[in-house]
C-alpha positions as a printed Julia matrix, in Angstrom:
459×3 Matrix{Float64}:
 -25.96  315.09   92.51
 -23.47  315.09   95.74
 -24.55  316.67   98.89
 -22.63  319.35   99.64
 -20.93  317.38  102.43
 -19.38  314.98  100.34
 -18.4   317.25   97.85
 -16.26  319.35  100.18
 -15.03  316.23  101.69
 -14.01  315.14   97.87
 -12.25  318.27   97.1
 -10.18  318.46  100.27
  -9.35  314.66   99.7
  -8.52  315.55   95.89
  -6.11  318.82   97.04
  -4.62  316.28   99.67
  -3.53  313.41   96.56
  -2.47  316.16   93.82
   0.21  317.61   96.68
   1.48  313.87   97.71
   1.67  312.99   93.84
   3.89  316.7    93.31
   6.16  315.6    96.18
   6.73  312.07   95.07
   7.1   313.48   92.02
   9.38  315.84   92.75
  11.7   313.55   94.99
  11.75  310.98   92.47
  13.14  313.34   90.24
  15.89  314.75   92.51
  17.15  311.38   93.53
  17.04  310.71   89.39
  19.18  314.02   88.77
  21.43  313.4    92.0
  22.08  309.83   90.25
  20.69  308.0    93.59
  17.98  305.61   92.66
  20.78  302.37   92.57
  19.77  301.99   95.99
  21.82  300.01   98.55
  23.0   296.35   98.51
  21.71  294.81  101.64
  20.86  291.6   100.76
  18.97  290.76  103.89
  17.05  293.82  104.36
  15.67  293.29  101.1
  14.58  290.01  102.15
  12.99  291.33  105.41
  11.14  293.83  103.46
   9.9   291.43  101.17
   9.06  288.96  103.75
   7.1   292.25  105.69
   5.15  293.09  102.6
   4.02  289.43  101.9
   2.93  289.1   105.3
   0.72  292.49  105.51
  -0.24  291.62  101.79
  -1.63  287.95  103.18
  -3.51  290.13  106.08
  -4.86  292.3   103.75
  -6.21  290.21  101.67
  -8.1   288.06  104.37
  -9.62  291.17  105.57
 -10.65  291.75  102.02
 -12.11  287.88  102.04
 -14.32  289.05  105.22
 -15.38  292.13  103.94
 -16.48  290.33  100.87
 -18.71  287.75  102.76
 -20.01  290.74  104.57
 -21.2   292.81  102.21
 -21.12  290.38   99.12
 -19.67  293.07   96.31
 -17.15  291.91   93.81
 -14.99  294.65   94.46
 -13.34  292.52   97.43
 -13.64  289.62   96.05
 -11.19  291.27   93.35
  -9.31  292.71   95.95
  -8.83  289.4    97.89
  -7.69  287.6    94.89
  -5.05  290.36   94.22
  -3.67  290.6    97.61
  -3.7   286.62   97.75
  -1.76  286.63   94.21
   0.75  289.46   95.71
   1.16  286.72   98.92
   1.36  283.62   97.48
   3.64  285.14   94.68
   6.29  287.26   97.0
   6.23  284.18   99.61
   6.76  281.09   96.65
   9.08  283.31   94.4
  11.1   286.01   96.04
  11.46  284.82   99.48
  11.63  281.28   99.81
  14.27  281.01   97.59
  16.13  283.46   99.23
  16.12  281.67  102.48
  19.44  280.57  103.6
  21.24  283.74  101.87
  21.07  282.13   98.54
  20.77  284.34   95.34
  16.77  284.63   93.61
  17.38  282.46   91.04
  16.31  283.92   87.76
  13.26  281.85   86.82
  11.5   282.9    90.48
  12.78  286.73   89.69
  10.71  286.13   86.6
   7.57  284.78   88.13
   7.49  287.12   91.03
   7.56  289.77   88.31
   4.39  287.86   86.33
   2.44  287.21   89.84
   2.89  291.12   90.66
   1.25  292.02   87.48
  -1.75  289.44   87.72
  -1.81  291.03   90.88
  -2.09  294.05   89.74
  -4.35  293.44   86.96
  -6.87  292.42   89.6
  -6.54  295.46   91.94
  -7.56  297.34   88.81
 -10.17  295.69   87.77
 -11.56  295.94   91.66
 -11.74  299.66   91.0
 -14.62  299.15   88.06
 -16.41  296.85   89.6
 -19.93  297.07   90.71
 -21.79  294.19   91.28
 -23.12  292.21   94.35
 -22.77  288.66   94.47
 -25.47  286.52   96.28
 -23.87  282.74   97.02
 -20.56  284.46   98.82
 -19.31  281.64  100.44
 -19.23  279.44   97.13
 -17.79  282.19   95.16
 -15.4   283.26   97.55
 -14.37  279.28   98.0
 -14.07  279.09   93.71
 -11.89  282.69   93.74
  -9.39  280.92   96.54
  -9.79  277.04   94.44
  -8.15  279.88   90.84
  -5.72  281.3    92.93
  -3.82  278.48   94.35
  -4.48  276.57   90.74
  -3.52  279.71   88.7
  -0.29  280.31   90.71
   1.78  276.66   90.26
   0.48  276.84   86.74
   2.01  280.13   86.23
   5.47  278.98   88.08
   5.37  275.87   85.54
   4.66  277.62   82.31
   7.71  279.41   82.96
   9.79  277.09   83.53
   8.49  275.14   80.22
   9.56  278.32   78.08
  12.76  278.71   80.2
  13.8   275.3    78.71
  14.13  276.64   75.55
  15.83  280.01   76.52
  12.94  282.1    76.66
  12.51  284.58   79.63
  15.2   283.48   81.72
  17.78  286.13   82.19
  19.63  288.12   84.82
  17.32  290.24   86.37
  20.01  292.92   87.27
  21.04  293.3    83.45
  17.37  294.96   83.05
  16.13  292.59   80.44
  13.49  293.81   78.1
  10.91  291.77   79.71
  11.68  293.39   82.96
  11.42  296.7    82.15
   8.1   295.78   80.56
   6.69  294.59   83.32
   7.57  297.28   85.84
   6.11  299.68   83.09
   2.95  297.67   83.05
   2.98  297.37   86.89
   2.83  301.01   86.91
   0.09  301.83   84.26
  -1.99  299.68   86.14
  -1.11  301.11   89.54
  -2.49  304.47   87.7
  -5.51  303.0    86.3
  -6.37  301.52   90.16
  -5.6   304.74   91.89
  -7.71  306.8    89.6
 -10.2   304.25   89.56
 -10.6   304.33   93.24
 -10.52  308.66   93.09
 -13.15  308.26   91.0
 -14.85  305.49   93.57
 -14.38  307.73   96.38
 -16.18  310.65   94.1
 -18.96  309.07   93.41
 -19.94  307.04   96.76
 -18.11  308.66   98.95
 -16.8   305.5   100.88
 -13.91  305.28  103.08
 -12.22  301.93  101.66
 -12.21  304.08   98.24
  -9.7   306.74   99.8
  -7.34  304.65  101.31
  -7.05  302.59   98.61
  -6.33  305.3    96.13
  -4.14  306.88   98.16
  -1.95  303.69   98.76
  -2.44  302.71   94.96
  -0.58  306.61   94.7
   2.15  305.35   96.67
   2.3   302.04   95.05
   2.79  304.41   91.05
   5.84  305.77   92.91
   7.18  302.82   93.93
   7.26  301.43   90.35
   8.23  304.31   89.4
  11.22  304.25   91.17
  11.49  300.47   90.06
  11.51  301.85   86.5
  13.83  304.74   86.58
  16.75  301.93   88.65
  19.62  301.08   86.89
  19.02  297.98   88.41
  16.17  295.48   89.44
  17.39  292.78   91.9
  16.91  291.25   95.26
  20.33  291.84   96.26
  19.34  295.87   96.62
  17.26  297.92   98.39
  16.14  300.62   96.43
  14.09  303.85   97.56
  10.6   302.02   96.47
  10.63  299.11   98.44
  10.51  301.75  101.67
   7.29  303.36   99.53
   6.17  300.14   98.8
   6.1   298.89  102.59
   4.27  301.86  103.19
   1.58  301.72  101.02
   0.98  297.92  102.24
   0.65  299.8   105.8
  -2.21  302.02  104.67
  -4.03  299.87  102.77
  -3.67  297.54  106.13
  -5.58  300.69  107.8
  -7.92  301.27  104.98
  -9.22  297.8   104.83
  -9.11  297.52  108.79
 -11.41  300.42  109.06
 -13.67  299.27  106.27
 -14.31  295.95  107.61
 -15.28  297.52  111.1
 -17.71  299.62  109.39
 -19.32  296.66  106.98
 -19.71  294.55  110.44
 -21.07  297.87  111.98
 -23.58  297.91  109.33
 -24.59  294.27  109.62
 -25.13  294.6   113.34
 -27.41  297.6   112.49
 -29.19  295.65  109.88
 -29.55  292.65  112.04
 -30.93  294.53  114.91
 -34.2   296.14  112.76
 -34.53  292.74  111.38
 -35.04  291.17  115.4
 -37.09  294.23  115.83
 -39.44  293.61  113.11
 -39.85  290.22  114.13
 -40.67  291.39  117.73
 -43.23  293.43  116.19
 -44.53  291.08  113.52
 -44.63  287.79  116.32
 -46.3   290.24  118.92
 -47.73  293.26  118.51
 -48.99  292.63  115.22
 -51.22  289.6   116.84
 -52.64  291.75  119.42
 -53.48  294.37  116.84
 -55.29  291.83  115.29
 -57.23  290.67  118.06
 -58.29  294.47  118.39
 -59.7   294.32  114.96
 -61.49  290.88  115.24
 -63.36  292.14  118.58
 -63.99  295.29  116.88
 -65.7   293.58  113.67
 -67.63  291.47  116.2
 -68.98  294.63  118.21
 -69.87  296.16  114.45
 -71.37  292.73  113.8
 -73.9   292.75  116.86
 -72.36  291.12  119.26
 -73.55  291.72  122.94
 -71.4   294.33  123.96
 -71.25  292.64  127.79
 -68.92  290.01  126.28
 -67.0   292.04  123.25
 -65.85  295.18  125.42
 -63.72  292.55  128.52
 -62.46  291.11  125.56
 -61.72  294.36  123.88
 -60.08  295.92  127.16
 -57.83  292.83  127.81
 -56.57  292.96  124.13
 -55.67  296.6   124.31
 -53.86  295.99  127.67
 -51.67  293.07  126.14
 -51.01  295.12  123.23
 -50.12  297.95  125.42
 -47.71  295.59  126.84
 -46.38  294.26  124.01
 -45.43  297.51  122.52
 -43.55  298.26  125.55
 -41.54  295.06  124.71
 -41.12  296.46  121.0
 -39.1   299.55  122.94
 -37.72  297.18  125.13
 -35.96  295.62  121.92
 -34.64  298.67  120.57
 -32.84  299.91  124.32
 -30.55  298.21  126.04
 -31.37  299.61  129.19
 -33.7   297.51  131.09
 -36.28  298.02  133.76
 -38.45  299.38  130.89
 -41.39  296.68  130.88
 -40.8   294.51  134.16
 -40.77  291.12  132.87
 -43.17  289.68  135.7
 -45.16  291.85  135.43
 -45.86  291.39  131.27
 -45.46  287.5   131.75
 -48.26  287.85  134.15
 -50.46  289.55  132.07
 -49.98  287.87  129.17
 -50.99  284.7   130.98
 -54.07  286.14  132.26
 -54.76  287.36  128.79
 -54.02  283.7   127.59
 -56.54  281.72  130.41
 -59.08  284.34  129.97
 -61.37  282.02  128.18
 -60.74  279.15  130.39
 -59.61  276.53  127.68
 -55.9   276.44  129.19
 -55.44  276.88  133.24
 -51.84  278.07  133.27
 -50.01  278.0   136.58
 -47.21  280.59  136.72
 -43.95  280.63  139.16
 -41.2   283.02  138.75
 -38.41  283.33  141.48
 -37.86  287.05  142.2
 -34.03  285.94  142.72
 -33.36  285.64  139.17
 -32.3   288.61  137.06
 -32.49  288.45  133.18
 -30.49  290.81  130.89
 -33.35  292.52  128.47
 -32.23  290.19  125.69
 -32.9   287.5   128.07
 -36.31  289.2   128.59
 -37.2   289.29  125.6
 -36.41  286.25  124.07
 -37.95  284.19  126.85
 -41.08  285.83  126.94
 -41.17  284.41  123.4
 -40.15  281.06  124.12
 -43.11  280.97  126.83
 -45.36  282.7   124.59
 -44.62  279.94  122.07
 -44.65  277.18  124.14
 -48.25  278.15  125.96
 -49.74  278.56  122.09
 -48.38  275.07  121.33
 -49.9   273.62  124.41
 -53.13  275.35  123.67
 -53.59  274.75  119.61
 -51.61  271.71  119.38
 -51.54  269.39  122.05
 -55.25  270.3   123.42
 -54.01  270.78  127.1
 -56.12  271.76  129.83
 -53.08  272.63  131.52
 -49.7   274.38  131.63
 -46.74  275.09  134.41
 -44.32  277.74  133.57
 -41.43  278.2   136.28
 -38.51  280.51  136.04
 -36.0   279.34  139.03
 -32.73  279.35  140.27
 -31.05  275.56  140.62
 -27.65  276.29  142.27
 -25.28  278.24  139.8
 -28.3   277.73  136.43
 -31.33  279.75  136.03
 -33.91  277.56  134.37
 -37.04  278.38  132.37
 -39.47  275.3   132.22
 -43.14  275.37  130.18
 -45.01  272.0   130.39
 -48.05  270.91  129.77
 -50.71  268.15  130.08
 -51.06  267.54  126.71
 -51.23  264.57  124.29
 -47.53  264.95  123.82
 -45.98  263.36  120.21
 -43.24  260.98  118.9
 -40.38  262.3   117.61
 -38.45  265.85  117.45
 -40.96  268.01  116.68
 -44.35  266.6   116.75
 -47.21  268.87  115.26
 -45.53  272.12  116.36
 -42.43  271.82  114.48
 -41.65  275.68  113.49
 -42.81  276.68  116.54
 -39.96  274.38  118.45
 -37.33  275.92  115.88
 -38.16  279.33  116.5
 -37.84  278.55  120.62
 -34.39  276.76  119.56
 -33.49  279.43  117.35
 -34.55  282.17  120.23
 -32.37  279.89  123.22
 -29.1   280.02  121.15
 -29.26  283.64  120.45
 -29.34  284.19  124.1
 -26.58  281.0   124.54
 -29.01  279.28  126.42
 -29.44  275.51  126.55
 -32.38  274.18  124.87
 -34.19  270.74  125.45
 -37.61  269.28  124.9
 -39.12  266.01  125.97
 -42.7   264.61  124.99
 -44.42  261.21  124.65
 -47.88  260.11  123.6
 -50.27  260.74  126.55
 -47.91  262.13  129.0
 -47.55  265.89  127.71
 -44.63  268.03  126.86
 -41.63  269.69  129.22
 -39.1   272.27  127.82
 -36.0   273.3   129.45
 -34.14  276.52  128.7
 -30.8   276.21  130.57
 -29.77  280.26  130.73
 -25.85  281.52  130.44
 -24.17  281.75  133.74
 -24.09  285.21  134.94
């Protein structure tokens, strides 16, 4: 059942669509009765209009492809393919042959019409597609290759048929094939407009509304072509202006849709990042709290378990503050140096690893840098304790000229190669450094410990 707000939005849009359809129908009827559908003999203006349409079709195809890479909807893949066909068909078969003031050859004119029908069919199919595709890059590459193969094959097929005298007629003569092609274009545009209107009713997506509006204009443009006494590259018809307006509406609609898709992806990525922060930090301390409570229940001495329980609770509280910091762009919620010192005290409390911490108070860190650096230091010290068997570790955050540098060093056993026994941990640190545009380097050798350095972006 539709929500009241969505139903009201759809109702308002439908009324506007019906008004637009009525106005376009009345205008077309008035022009037909006044015998004004023959257009104007302006070959250069027609060439300019077709060039603009081809350029806009290319832009719409690219934007639809980008949106497909973001959301993976078959709808966007078909739209990208449809407008790519329209772009190539217009450039190759309509614009290029007329450069230099030459008339459009009949073969190229027919190829342009067939390409337009193929484009309209793909767009109409998009209106009724609902699948998602997981292998997005591969699907987009395959779709692009198919289009690039089909278009030359289309021209070659028409050229082959043309050698035997078929389909090669003066397009200004209103040949049956031309009338059939234009009628098919009108029918496909009607189907697509209805399809996207139904999608808007069902899902309430902004893109469907814009597509339905643009296709309504395309229907009117195609009807002008069907009713016009001639169809020639030498004439500018009223339908050409409607087609140009339709492509402008398409450009605005797809641009708005891709902006919304990028915003949605950014929100999803931010949620995933915060979930990772909670999993990597707070969950560990809560597990430590649970462990200490279990030890108490098992009869562990209170004087030993209680201080550790208190330390774990304090650390968990600090982690909770960092989780809040991950949700906020405001700094100062949890001072970085205090949080890091508290973590180091907690880590070194059992005497297994001695940590020396040196933070230059002049170094300023952005909120995202605070979060990622806290995790990098945390991972580095954990590796020193678990894998390197280190007794001592050093952490320094300092200013070197114009560079801000973070160093985590230990006196552990070291290792040969790139990752040693803590490969996933080092990969995580590299990923976190890259997330804040920082440079990451690691140096280690057997018996000489490990040193990790992060060079932060310039401020």
